[in-house]
Coordinates of C-alpha atoms and ligand atoms in Angstrom, one line a residue:
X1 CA -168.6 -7.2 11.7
X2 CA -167.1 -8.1 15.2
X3 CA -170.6 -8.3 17.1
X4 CA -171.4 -10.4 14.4
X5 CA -167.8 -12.6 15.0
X6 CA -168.4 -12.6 18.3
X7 CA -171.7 -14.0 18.1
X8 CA -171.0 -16.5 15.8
X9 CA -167.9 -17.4 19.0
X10 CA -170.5 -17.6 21.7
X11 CA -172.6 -20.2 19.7
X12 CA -169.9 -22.4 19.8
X13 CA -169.1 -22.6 23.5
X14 CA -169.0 -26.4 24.6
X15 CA -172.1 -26.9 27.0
X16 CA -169.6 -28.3 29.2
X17 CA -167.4 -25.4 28.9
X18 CA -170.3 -23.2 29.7
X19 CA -171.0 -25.4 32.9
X20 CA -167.4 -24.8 33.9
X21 CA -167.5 -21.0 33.6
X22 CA -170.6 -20.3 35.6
X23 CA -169.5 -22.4 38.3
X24 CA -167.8 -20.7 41.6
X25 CA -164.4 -21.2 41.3
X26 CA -161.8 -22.7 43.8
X27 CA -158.6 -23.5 44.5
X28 CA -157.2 -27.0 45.1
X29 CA -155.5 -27.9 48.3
X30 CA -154.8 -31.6 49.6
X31 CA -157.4 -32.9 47.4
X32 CA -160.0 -30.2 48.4
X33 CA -161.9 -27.3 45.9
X34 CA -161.3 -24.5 48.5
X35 CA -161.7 -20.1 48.4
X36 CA -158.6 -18.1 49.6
X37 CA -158.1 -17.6 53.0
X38 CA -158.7 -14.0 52.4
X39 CA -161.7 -14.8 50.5
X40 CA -160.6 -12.2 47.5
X41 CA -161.0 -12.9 44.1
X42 CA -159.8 -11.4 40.6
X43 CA -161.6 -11.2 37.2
X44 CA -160.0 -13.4 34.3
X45 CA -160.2 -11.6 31.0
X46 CA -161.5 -12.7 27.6
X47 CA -158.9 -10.3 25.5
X48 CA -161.0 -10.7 22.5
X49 CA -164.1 -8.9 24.2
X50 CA -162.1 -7.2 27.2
X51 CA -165.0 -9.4 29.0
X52 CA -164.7 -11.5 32.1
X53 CA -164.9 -14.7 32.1
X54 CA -165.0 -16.0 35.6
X55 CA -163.8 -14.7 39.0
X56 CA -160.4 -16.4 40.3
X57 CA -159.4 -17.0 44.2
X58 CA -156.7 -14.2 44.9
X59 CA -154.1 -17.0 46.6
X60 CA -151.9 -15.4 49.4
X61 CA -149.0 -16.3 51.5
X62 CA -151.5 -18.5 53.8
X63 CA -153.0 -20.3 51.2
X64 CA -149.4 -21.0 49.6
X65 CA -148.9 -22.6 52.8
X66 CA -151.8 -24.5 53.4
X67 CA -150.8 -26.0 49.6
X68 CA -147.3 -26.7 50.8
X69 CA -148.2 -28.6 54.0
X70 CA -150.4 -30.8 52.3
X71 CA -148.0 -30.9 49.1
X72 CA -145.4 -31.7 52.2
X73 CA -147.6 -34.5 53.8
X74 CA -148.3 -36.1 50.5
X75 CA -144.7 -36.6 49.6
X76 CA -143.9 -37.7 53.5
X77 CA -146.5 -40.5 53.7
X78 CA -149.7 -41.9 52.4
X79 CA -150.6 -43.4 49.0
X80 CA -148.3 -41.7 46.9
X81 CA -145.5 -42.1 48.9
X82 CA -145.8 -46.1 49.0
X83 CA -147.2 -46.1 45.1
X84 CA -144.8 -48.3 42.9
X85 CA -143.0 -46.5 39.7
X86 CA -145.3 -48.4 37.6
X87 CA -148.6 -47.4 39.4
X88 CA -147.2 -44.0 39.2
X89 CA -146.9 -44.5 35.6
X90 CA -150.4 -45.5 34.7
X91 CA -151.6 -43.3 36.5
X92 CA -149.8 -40.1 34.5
X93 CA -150.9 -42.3 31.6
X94 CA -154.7 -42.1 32.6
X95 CA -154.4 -38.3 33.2
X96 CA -153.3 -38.1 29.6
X97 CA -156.5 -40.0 28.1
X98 CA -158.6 -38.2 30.8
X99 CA -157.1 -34.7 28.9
X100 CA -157.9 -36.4 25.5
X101 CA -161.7 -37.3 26.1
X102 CA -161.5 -33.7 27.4
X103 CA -159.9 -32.2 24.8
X104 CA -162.4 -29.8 22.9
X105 CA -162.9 -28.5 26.4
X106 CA -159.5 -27.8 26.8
X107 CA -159.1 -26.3 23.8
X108 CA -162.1 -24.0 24.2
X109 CA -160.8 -22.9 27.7
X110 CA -157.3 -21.6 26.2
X111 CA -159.0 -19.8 23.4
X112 CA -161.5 -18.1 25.9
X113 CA -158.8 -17.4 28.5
X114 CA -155.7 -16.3 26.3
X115 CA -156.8 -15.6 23.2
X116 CA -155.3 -17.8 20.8
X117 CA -157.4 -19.1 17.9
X118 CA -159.6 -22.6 18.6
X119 CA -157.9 -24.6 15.8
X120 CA -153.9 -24.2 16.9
X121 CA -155.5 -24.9 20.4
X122 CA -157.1 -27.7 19.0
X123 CA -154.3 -29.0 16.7
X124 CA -151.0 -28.0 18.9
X125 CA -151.7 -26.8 22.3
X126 CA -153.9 -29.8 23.3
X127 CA -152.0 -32.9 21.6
X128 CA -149.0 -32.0 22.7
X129 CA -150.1 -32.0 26.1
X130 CA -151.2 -35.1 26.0
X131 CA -148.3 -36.7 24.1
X132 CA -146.1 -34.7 27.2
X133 CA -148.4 -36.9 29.9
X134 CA -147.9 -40.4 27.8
X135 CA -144.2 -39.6 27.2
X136 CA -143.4 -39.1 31.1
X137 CA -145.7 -42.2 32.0
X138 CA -143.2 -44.2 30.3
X139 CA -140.0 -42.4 32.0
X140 CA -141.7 -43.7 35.5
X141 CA -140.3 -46.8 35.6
X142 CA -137.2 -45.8 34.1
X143 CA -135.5 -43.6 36.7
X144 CA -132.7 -45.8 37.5
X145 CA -129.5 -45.6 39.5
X146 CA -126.2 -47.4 39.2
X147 CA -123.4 -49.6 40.6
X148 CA -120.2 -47.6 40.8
X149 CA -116.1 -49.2 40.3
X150 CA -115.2 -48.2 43.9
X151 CA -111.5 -49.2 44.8
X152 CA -111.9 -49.9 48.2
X153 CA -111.7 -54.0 48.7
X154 CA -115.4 -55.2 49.6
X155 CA -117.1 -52.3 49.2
X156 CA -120.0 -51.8 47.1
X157 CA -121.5 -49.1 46.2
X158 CA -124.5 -48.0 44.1
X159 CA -126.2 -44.6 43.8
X160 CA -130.5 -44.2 43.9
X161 CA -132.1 -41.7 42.0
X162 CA -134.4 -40.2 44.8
X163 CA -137.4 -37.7 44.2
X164 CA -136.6 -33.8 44.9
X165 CA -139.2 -33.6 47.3
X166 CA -141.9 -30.5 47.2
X167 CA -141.7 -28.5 43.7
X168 CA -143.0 -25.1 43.6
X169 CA -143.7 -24.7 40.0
X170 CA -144.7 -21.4 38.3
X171 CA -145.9 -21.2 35.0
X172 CA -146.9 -18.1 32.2
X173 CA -149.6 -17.8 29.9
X174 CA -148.4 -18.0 26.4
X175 CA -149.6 -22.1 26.5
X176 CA -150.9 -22.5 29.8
X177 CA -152.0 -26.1 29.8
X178 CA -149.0 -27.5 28.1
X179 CA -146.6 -25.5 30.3
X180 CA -148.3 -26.9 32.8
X181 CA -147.6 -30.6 31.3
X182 CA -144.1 -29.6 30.9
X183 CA -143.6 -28.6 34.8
X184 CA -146.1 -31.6 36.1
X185 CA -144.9 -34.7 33.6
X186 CA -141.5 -35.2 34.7
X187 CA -142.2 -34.0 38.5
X188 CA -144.2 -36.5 38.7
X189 CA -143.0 -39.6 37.1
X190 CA -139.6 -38.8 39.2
X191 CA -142.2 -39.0 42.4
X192 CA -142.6 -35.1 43.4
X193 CA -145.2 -33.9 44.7
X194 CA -146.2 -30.1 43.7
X195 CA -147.4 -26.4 44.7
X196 CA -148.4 -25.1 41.3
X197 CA -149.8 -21.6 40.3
X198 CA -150.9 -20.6 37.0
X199 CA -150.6 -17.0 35.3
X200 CA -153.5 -14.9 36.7
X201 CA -154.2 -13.9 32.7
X202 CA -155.0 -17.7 32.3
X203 CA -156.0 -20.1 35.3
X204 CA -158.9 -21.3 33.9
X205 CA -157.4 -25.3 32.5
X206 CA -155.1 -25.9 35.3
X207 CA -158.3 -25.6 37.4
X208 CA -160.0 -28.0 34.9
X209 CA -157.4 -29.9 34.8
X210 CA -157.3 -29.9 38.7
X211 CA -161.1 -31.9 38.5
X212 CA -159.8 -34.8 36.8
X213 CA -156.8 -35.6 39.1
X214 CA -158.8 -38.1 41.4
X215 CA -159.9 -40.1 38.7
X216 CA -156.3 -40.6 37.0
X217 CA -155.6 -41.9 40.6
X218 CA -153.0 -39.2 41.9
X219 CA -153.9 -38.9 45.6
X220 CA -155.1 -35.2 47.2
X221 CA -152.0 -33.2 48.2
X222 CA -149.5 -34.6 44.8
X223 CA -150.6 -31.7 42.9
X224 CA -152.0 -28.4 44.4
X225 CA -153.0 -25.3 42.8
X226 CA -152.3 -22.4 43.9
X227 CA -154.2 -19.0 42.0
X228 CA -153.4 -15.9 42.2
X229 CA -150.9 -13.0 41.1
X230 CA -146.6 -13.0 41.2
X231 CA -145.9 -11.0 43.9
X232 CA -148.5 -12.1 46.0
X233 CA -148.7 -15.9 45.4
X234 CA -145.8 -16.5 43.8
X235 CA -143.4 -15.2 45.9
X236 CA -144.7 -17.0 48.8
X237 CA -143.7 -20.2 47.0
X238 CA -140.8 -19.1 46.0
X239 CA -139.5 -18.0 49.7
X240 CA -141.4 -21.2 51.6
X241 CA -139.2 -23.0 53.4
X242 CA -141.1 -26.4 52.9
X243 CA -140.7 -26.3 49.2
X244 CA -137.4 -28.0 47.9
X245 CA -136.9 -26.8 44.0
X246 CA -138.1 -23.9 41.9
X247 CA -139.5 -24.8 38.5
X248 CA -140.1 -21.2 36.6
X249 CA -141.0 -19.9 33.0
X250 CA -141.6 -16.1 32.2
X251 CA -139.7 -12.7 32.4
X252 CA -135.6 -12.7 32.7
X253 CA -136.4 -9.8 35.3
X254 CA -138.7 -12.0 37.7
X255 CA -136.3 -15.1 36.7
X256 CA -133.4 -13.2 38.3
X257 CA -135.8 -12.0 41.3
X258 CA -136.4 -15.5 41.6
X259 CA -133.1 -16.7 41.8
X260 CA -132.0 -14.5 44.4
X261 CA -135.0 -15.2 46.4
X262 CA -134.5 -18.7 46.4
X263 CA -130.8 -18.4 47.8
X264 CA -132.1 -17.4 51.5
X265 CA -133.3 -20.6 51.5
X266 CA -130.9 -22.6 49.0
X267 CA -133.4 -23.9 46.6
X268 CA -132.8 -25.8 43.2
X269 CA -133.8 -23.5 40.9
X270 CA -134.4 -24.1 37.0
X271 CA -135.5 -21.3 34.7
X272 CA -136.9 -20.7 31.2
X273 CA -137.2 -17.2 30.4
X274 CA -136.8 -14.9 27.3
X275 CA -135.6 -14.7 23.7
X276 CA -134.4 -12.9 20.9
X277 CA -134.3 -15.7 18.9
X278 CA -132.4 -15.2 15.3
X279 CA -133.7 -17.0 12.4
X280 CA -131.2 -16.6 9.3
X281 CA -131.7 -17.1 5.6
X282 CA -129.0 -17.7 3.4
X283 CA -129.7 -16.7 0.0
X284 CA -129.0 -20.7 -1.3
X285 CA -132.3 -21.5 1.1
X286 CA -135.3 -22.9 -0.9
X287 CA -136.6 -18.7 0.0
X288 CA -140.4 -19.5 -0.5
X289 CA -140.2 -22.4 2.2
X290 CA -138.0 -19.7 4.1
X291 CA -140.1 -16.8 4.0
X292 CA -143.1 -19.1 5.2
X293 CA -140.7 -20.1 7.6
X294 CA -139.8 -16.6 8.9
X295 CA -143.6 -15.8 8.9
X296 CA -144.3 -18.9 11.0
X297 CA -141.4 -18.4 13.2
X298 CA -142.5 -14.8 14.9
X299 CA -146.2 -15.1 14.1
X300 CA -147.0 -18.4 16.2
X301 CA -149.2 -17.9 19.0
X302 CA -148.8 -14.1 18.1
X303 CA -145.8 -14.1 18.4
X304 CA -146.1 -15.1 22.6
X305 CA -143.1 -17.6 22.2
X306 CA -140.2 -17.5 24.1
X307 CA -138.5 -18.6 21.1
X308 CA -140.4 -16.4 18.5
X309 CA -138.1 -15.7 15.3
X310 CA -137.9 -12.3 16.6
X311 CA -134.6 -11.0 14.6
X312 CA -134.7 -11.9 10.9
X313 CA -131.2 -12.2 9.1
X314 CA -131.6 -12.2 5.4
X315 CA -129.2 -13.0 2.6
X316 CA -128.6 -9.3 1.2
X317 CA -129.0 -11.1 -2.5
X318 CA -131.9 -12.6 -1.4
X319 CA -133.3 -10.0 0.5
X320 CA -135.9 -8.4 -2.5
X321 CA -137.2 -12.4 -2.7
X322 CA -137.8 -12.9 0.8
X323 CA -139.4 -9.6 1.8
X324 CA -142.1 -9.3 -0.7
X325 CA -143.3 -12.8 0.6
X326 CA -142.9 -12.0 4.5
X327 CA -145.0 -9.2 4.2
X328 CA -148.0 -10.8 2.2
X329 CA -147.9 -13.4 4.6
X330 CA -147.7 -10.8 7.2
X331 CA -151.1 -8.9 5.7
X332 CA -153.0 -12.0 4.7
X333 CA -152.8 -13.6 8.3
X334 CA -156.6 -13.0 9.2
X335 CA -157.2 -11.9 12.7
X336 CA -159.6 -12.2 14.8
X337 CA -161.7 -14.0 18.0
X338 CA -160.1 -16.9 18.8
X339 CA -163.1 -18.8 18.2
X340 CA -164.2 -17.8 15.1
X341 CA -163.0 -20.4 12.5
X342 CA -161.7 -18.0 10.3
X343 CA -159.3 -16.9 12.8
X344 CA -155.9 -17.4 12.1
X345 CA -154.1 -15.1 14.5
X346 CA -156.2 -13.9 18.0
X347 CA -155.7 -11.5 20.4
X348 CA -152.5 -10.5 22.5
X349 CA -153.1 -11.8 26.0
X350 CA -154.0 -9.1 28.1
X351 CA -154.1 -5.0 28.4
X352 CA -150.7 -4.9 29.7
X353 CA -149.1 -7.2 27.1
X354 CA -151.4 -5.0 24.1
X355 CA -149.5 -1.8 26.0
X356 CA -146.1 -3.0 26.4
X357 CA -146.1 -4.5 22.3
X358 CA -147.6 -1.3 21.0
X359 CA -144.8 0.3 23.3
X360 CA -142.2 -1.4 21.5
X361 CA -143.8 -0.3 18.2
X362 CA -143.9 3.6 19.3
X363 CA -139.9 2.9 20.5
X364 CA -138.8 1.5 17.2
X365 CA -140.4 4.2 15.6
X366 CA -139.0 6.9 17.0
X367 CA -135.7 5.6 17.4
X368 CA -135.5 5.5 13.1
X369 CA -136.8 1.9 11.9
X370 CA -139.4 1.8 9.4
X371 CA -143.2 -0.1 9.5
X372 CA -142.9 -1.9 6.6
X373 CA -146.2 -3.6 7.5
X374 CA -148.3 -4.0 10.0
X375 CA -147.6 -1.2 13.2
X376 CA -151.0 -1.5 15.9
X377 CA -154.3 -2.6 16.7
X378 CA -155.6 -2.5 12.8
X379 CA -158.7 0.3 13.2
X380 CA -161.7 -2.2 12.5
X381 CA -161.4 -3.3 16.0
X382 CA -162.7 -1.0 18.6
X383 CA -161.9 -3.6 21.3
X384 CA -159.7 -6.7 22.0
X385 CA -155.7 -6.4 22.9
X386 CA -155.4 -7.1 18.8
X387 CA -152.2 -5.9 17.3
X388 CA -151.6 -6.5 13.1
X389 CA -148.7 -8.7 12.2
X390 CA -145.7 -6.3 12.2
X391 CA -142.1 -6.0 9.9
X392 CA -139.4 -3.6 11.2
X393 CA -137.0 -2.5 8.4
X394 CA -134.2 -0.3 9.1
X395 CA -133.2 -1.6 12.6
X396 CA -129.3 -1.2 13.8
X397 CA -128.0 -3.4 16.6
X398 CA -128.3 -0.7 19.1
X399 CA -132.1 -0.4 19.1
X400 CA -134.5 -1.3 21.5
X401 CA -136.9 -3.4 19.3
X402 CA -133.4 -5.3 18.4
X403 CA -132.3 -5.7 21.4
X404 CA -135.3 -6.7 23.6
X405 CA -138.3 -8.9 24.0
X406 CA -141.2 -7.7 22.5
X407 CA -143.7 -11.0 23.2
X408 CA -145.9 -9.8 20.3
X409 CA -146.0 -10.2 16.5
X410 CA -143.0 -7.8 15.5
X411 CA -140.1 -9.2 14.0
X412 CA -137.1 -7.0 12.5
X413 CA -135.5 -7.6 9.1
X414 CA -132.2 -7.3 9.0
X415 CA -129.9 -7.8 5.8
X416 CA -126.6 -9.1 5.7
X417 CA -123.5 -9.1 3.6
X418 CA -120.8 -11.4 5.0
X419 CA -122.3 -15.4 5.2
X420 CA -119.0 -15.9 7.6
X421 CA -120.1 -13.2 10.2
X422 CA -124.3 -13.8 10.5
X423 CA -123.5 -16.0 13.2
X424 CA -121.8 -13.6 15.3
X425 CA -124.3 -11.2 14.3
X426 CA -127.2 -13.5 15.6
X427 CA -125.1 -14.5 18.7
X428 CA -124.9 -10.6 19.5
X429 CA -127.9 -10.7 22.2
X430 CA -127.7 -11.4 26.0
X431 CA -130.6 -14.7 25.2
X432 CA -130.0 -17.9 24.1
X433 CA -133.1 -19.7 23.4
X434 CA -133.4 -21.1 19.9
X435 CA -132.4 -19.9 17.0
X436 CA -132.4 -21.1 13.2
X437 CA -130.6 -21.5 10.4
X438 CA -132.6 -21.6 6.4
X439 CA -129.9 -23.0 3.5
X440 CA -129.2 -25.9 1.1
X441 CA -125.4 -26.3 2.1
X442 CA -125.3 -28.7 5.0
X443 CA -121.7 -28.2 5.8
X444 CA -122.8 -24.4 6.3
X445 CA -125.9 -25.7 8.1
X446 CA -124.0 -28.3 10.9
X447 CA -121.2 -24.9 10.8
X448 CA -124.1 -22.5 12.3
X449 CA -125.7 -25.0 14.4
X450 CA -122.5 -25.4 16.2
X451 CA -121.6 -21.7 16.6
X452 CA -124.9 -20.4 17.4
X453 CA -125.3 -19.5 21.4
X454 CA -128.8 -21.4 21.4
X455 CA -130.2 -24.4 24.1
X456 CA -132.4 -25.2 20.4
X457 CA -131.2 -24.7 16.7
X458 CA -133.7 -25.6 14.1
X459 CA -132.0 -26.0 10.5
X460 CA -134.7 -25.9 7.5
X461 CA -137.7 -25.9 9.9
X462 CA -138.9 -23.6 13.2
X463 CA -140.9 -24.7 16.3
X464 CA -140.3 -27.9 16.0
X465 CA -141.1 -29.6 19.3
X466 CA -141.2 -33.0 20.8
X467 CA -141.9 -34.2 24.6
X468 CA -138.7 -36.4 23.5
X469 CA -136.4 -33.3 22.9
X470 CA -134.9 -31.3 25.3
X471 CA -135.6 -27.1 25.4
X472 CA -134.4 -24.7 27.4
X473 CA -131.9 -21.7 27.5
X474 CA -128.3 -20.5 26.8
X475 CA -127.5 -17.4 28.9
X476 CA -130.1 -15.4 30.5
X477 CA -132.7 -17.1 28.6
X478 CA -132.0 -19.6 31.7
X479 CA -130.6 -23.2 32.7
X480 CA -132.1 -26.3 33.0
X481 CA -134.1 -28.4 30.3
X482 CA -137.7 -29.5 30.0
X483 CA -138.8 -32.3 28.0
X484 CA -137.1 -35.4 27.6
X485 CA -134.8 -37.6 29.4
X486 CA -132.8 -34.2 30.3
X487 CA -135.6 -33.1 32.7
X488 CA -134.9 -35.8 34.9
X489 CA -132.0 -34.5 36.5
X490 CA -134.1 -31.4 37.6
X491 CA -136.5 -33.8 39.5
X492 CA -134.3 -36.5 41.0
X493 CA -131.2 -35.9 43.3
X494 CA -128.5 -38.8 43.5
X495 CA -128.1 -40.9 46.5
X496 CA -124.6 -42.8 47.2
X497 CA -125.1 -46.2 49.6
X498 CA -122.1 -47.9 50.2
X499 CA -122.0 -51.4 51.6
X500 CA -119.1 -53.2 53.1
X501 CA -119.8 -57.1 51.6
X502 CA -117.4 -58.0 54.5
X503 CA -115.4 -60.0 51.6
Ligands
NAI601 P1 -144.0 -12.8 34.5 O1 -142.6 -13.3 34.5 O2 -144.3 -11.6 35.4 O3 -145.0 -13.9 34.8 C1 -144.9 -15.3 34.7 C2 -145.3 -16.0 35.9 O4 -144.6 -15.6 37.0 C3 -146.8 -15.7 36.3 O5 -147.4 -16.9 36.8 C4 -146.7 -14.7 37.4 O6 -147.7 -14.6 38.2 C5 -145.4 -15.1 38.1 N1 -144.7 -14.1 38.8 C6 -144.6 -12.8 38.5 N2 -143.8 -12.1 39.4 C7 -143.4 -13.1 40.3 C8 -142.6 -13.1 41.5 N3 -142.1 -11.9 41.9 N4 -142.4 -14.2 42.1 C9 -142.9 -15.4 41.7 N5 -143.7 -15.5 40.6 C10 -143.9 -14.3 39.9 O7 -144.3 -12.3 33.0 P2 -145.5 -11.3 32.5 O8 -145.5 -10.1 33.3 O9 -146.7 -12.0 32.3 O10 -144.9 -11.0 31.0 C11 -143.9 -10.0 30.9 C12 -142.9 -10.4 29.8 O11 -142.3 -11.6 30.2 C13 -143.5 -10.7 28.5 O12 -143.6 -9.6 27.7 C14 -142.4 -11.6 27.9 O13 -141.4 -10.8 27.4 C15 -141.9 -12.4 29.1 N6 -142.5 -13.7 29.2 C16 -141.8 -14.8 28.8 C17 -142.4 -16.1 28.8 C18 -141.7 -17.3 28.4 O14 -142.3 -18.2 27.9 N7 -140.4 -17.4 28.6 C19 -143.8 -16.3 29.2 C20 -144.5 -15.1 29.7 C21 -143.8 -13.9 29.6
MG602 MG1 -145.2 -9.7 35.4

């Protein structure tokens, strides 16, 4: 069955995808395809086979600064530097219909490199990307200042909103080309230029993505891209002097190790870490459109969201509605290689991620909760970091599948009583990504949305996203938001000129 899955997957491979993979690949720095200093390299994974796919430059400390130097120069001096708002903007703009012609490629490369299946690649990951690029095109010529009331008698006084400088961005695997786009959009249209480095599960289309810079028209040295592993690449960028903000999205642990780090050296620091995000379903919900919800909401991208619907309030009296449907949606989900068309749910990312979800199932286990579906890698597969879509009954607040990120598809079910006291209930985490609300009551609705410690609420719907509305975290799931007019302020910083008129 699975050779025969996985054959049917290698047919499909995009010639130019297949060109890609069996080239030798390189990091870019000022413009240039270049190895690591040290010349080391690491194995990227396909984690439905356990295969590699390519081998990756191990970027150190000296390549980090090779890419910040150039990053540094670029920003300094030279084409980008003297580029008008609007060039600037057409030229995001082209990289976006560059990614478009590109786009089966693209979407081949994520399913090869983290798993997920070819046709959410193909309908989410991909678009949205490209609808992130257009979006910040537009903001380009939009990043105004203003005139400011002073008192003072012929003063005037205006302020200019000024690029940060050099951005050291660092980005996870869960969506790697469109957490890419949302580090890269707004840098850019605010006039950045950037040291990026891509999770070492999932380099492979931010080096794609690298090759069609020069034709969009961004000059060598805007954006380089830096491979290689956290402590020993990302740290670097994190403690380089040269580099002027911190752009971040992964753990809470290496978001807090950032965040000291980047005080030695005082650098603007934004963050987007973890969730325990709680979707709740009153009992006067439309419950079938809620139970797909629920389903939707912790099985997306296998449940690798940040904002994942991880803790599950339901209704008491319509608990017995809701289950039964959660948990044939759970067991019908079909899983599988990412590119085999009959995949609906792929692979976890990598061994580690496969050992710290099946972890988390062992932990709830034995700490009382029950499998009501689902509980490991489902015994047809004899490789491939698959785990089966997973319900937790039985949980208390104390527990550690309750209380932590699990990153994998595992959600806990948890009834309630009292309407009036869900909210605390769901606000009972140290996280504050998203949450959601499922009912027919809009008073109760608007009620929740404003109680409910959350940068996102969704009300009726879940993982709703738009390069037009801001994300990001309450609490330690972080500070600052992407997307939108809101990730401005992380890439500009206010100037004040006064001038005395002399009247
Ligand atoms: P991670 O936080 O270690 O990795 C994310 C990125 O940070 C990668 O590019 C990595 O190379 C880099 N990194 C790691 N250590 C670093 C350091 N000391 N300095 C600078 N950069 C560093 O996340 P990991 O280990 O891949 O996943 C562990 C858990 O983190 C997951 O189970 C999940 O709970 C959470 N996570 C959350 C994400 C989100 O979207 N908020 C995305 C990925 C993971
Ligand atoms: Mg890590």
């Amino acid at each position: 069955m699975q050779a025969a899955a996985a054959a049917t997957a290698n047919t499909n491979i995009d010639p130019a995808v297949r060109e890609f993979l069996g080239r030798r690949m390189k990091m870019l720095i000022d413009g240039k395809w270049v190895d690591s200093v040290s010349g080391k390299t690491f194995q990227t994974i396909d984690p439905s086979t356990e295969e590699s796919l390519a081998e990756i430059p191990d970027g150190n400390a000296e390549d980090v600064d090779r890419a910040v130097r150039a990053a540094r120069r670029a920003f300094e001096s030279g084409p980008w530097a003297s580029m008008s708002a609007s060039e600037r903007g057409r030229a995001i703009w082209k990289l976006a219909d560059l990614i478009e012609q590109h786009a089966e490629e693209f979407a081949q490369l994520e399913t090869l490199d983290n798993g997920k299946p070819l046709s959410v690649a193909r309908a989410a990951d991909i678009p949205l990307v490209v609808d992130h690029f257009r979006y910040y095109a537009g903001w380009a010529t939009k990043v105004e200042g203003e005139t400011i009331p002073v008192s003072a008698p012929g003063m005037l006084a205006y302020t200019l909103r000024e690029p940060v400088g050099v951005v050291g961005q660092i980005i996870p695997w869960n969506f790697p080309l469109l957490m890419l786009a949302w580090k890269l959009g707004a840098a850019l249209a605010c006039g950045n230029t950037v040291v990026l480095k891509p999770a070492e599960q999932t380099p492979l289309s931010a080096l794609r993505f690298g090759e069609l810079l020069d034709d969009a028209g961004i000059p060598p040295g805007v954006v380089n891209i830096v491979t290689g592993f956290g402590e020993t690449a990302g740290a670097p960028i994190v403690d380089h002097p040269g580099i002027d903000k911190i752009a971040f999205t992964g753990s809470t642990e290496v978001g807090k190790s950032i965040m000291s780090a980047a005080s030695k050296t005082l650098k603007r620091v934004s963050l987007e870490l973890g969730g325990k995000s709680p979707n709740i379903v009153f009992a006067d919900a439309d419950l079938d459109e809620a139970a797909a919800g629920a389903a939707a909401a912790i099985y997306f991208n296998h449940g690798q969201c940040c904002c994942a619907g991880s803790r599950l309030f339901i209704e008491q009296k319509a608990y017995d509605k809701v289950m039964p449907k959660l948990i044939e949606y759970s067991e019908k989900i079909s899983l599988g290689p990412g590119m085999d068309p009959a995949t609906q749910m792929g692979p976890l990312v990598s061994s580690e991620q496969f050992t710290r979800v099946t972890g988390f199932l062992t932990a709830g286990q034995k700490e009382g909760a029950t499998v009501a579906t689902g509980g490991g890698r489902p015994s047809r597969f004899d490789k491939g970091y698959f785990v089966a879509p997973t319900v937790f009954t039985d949980v208390r607040p104390d527990m550690k599948v309750v209380r932590e990120e699990i990153f994998g598809p595992v959600v806990c079910a948890i009834p309630f009583k009292d309407p009036e006291d869900v909210v605390r209930a769901g606000n009972e985490t140290t996280y504050g990504l998203a949450a959601a609300v499922w009912t027919r009551d809009i008073g109760k609705a608007h009620r929740a949305a404003r109680l409910l410690k959350a940068g996102t609420v969704w009300i009726n719907c879940y993982n709703q996203f738009d390069a037009a509305a801001p994300f990001g975290g309450y609490k330690q799931s972080g500070f600052g938001r992407e997307m939108g007019k809101a990730a401005l302020d992380l890439y500009t910083q206010i100037k004040t000129v006064w001038v005395n008129t002399g009247a």
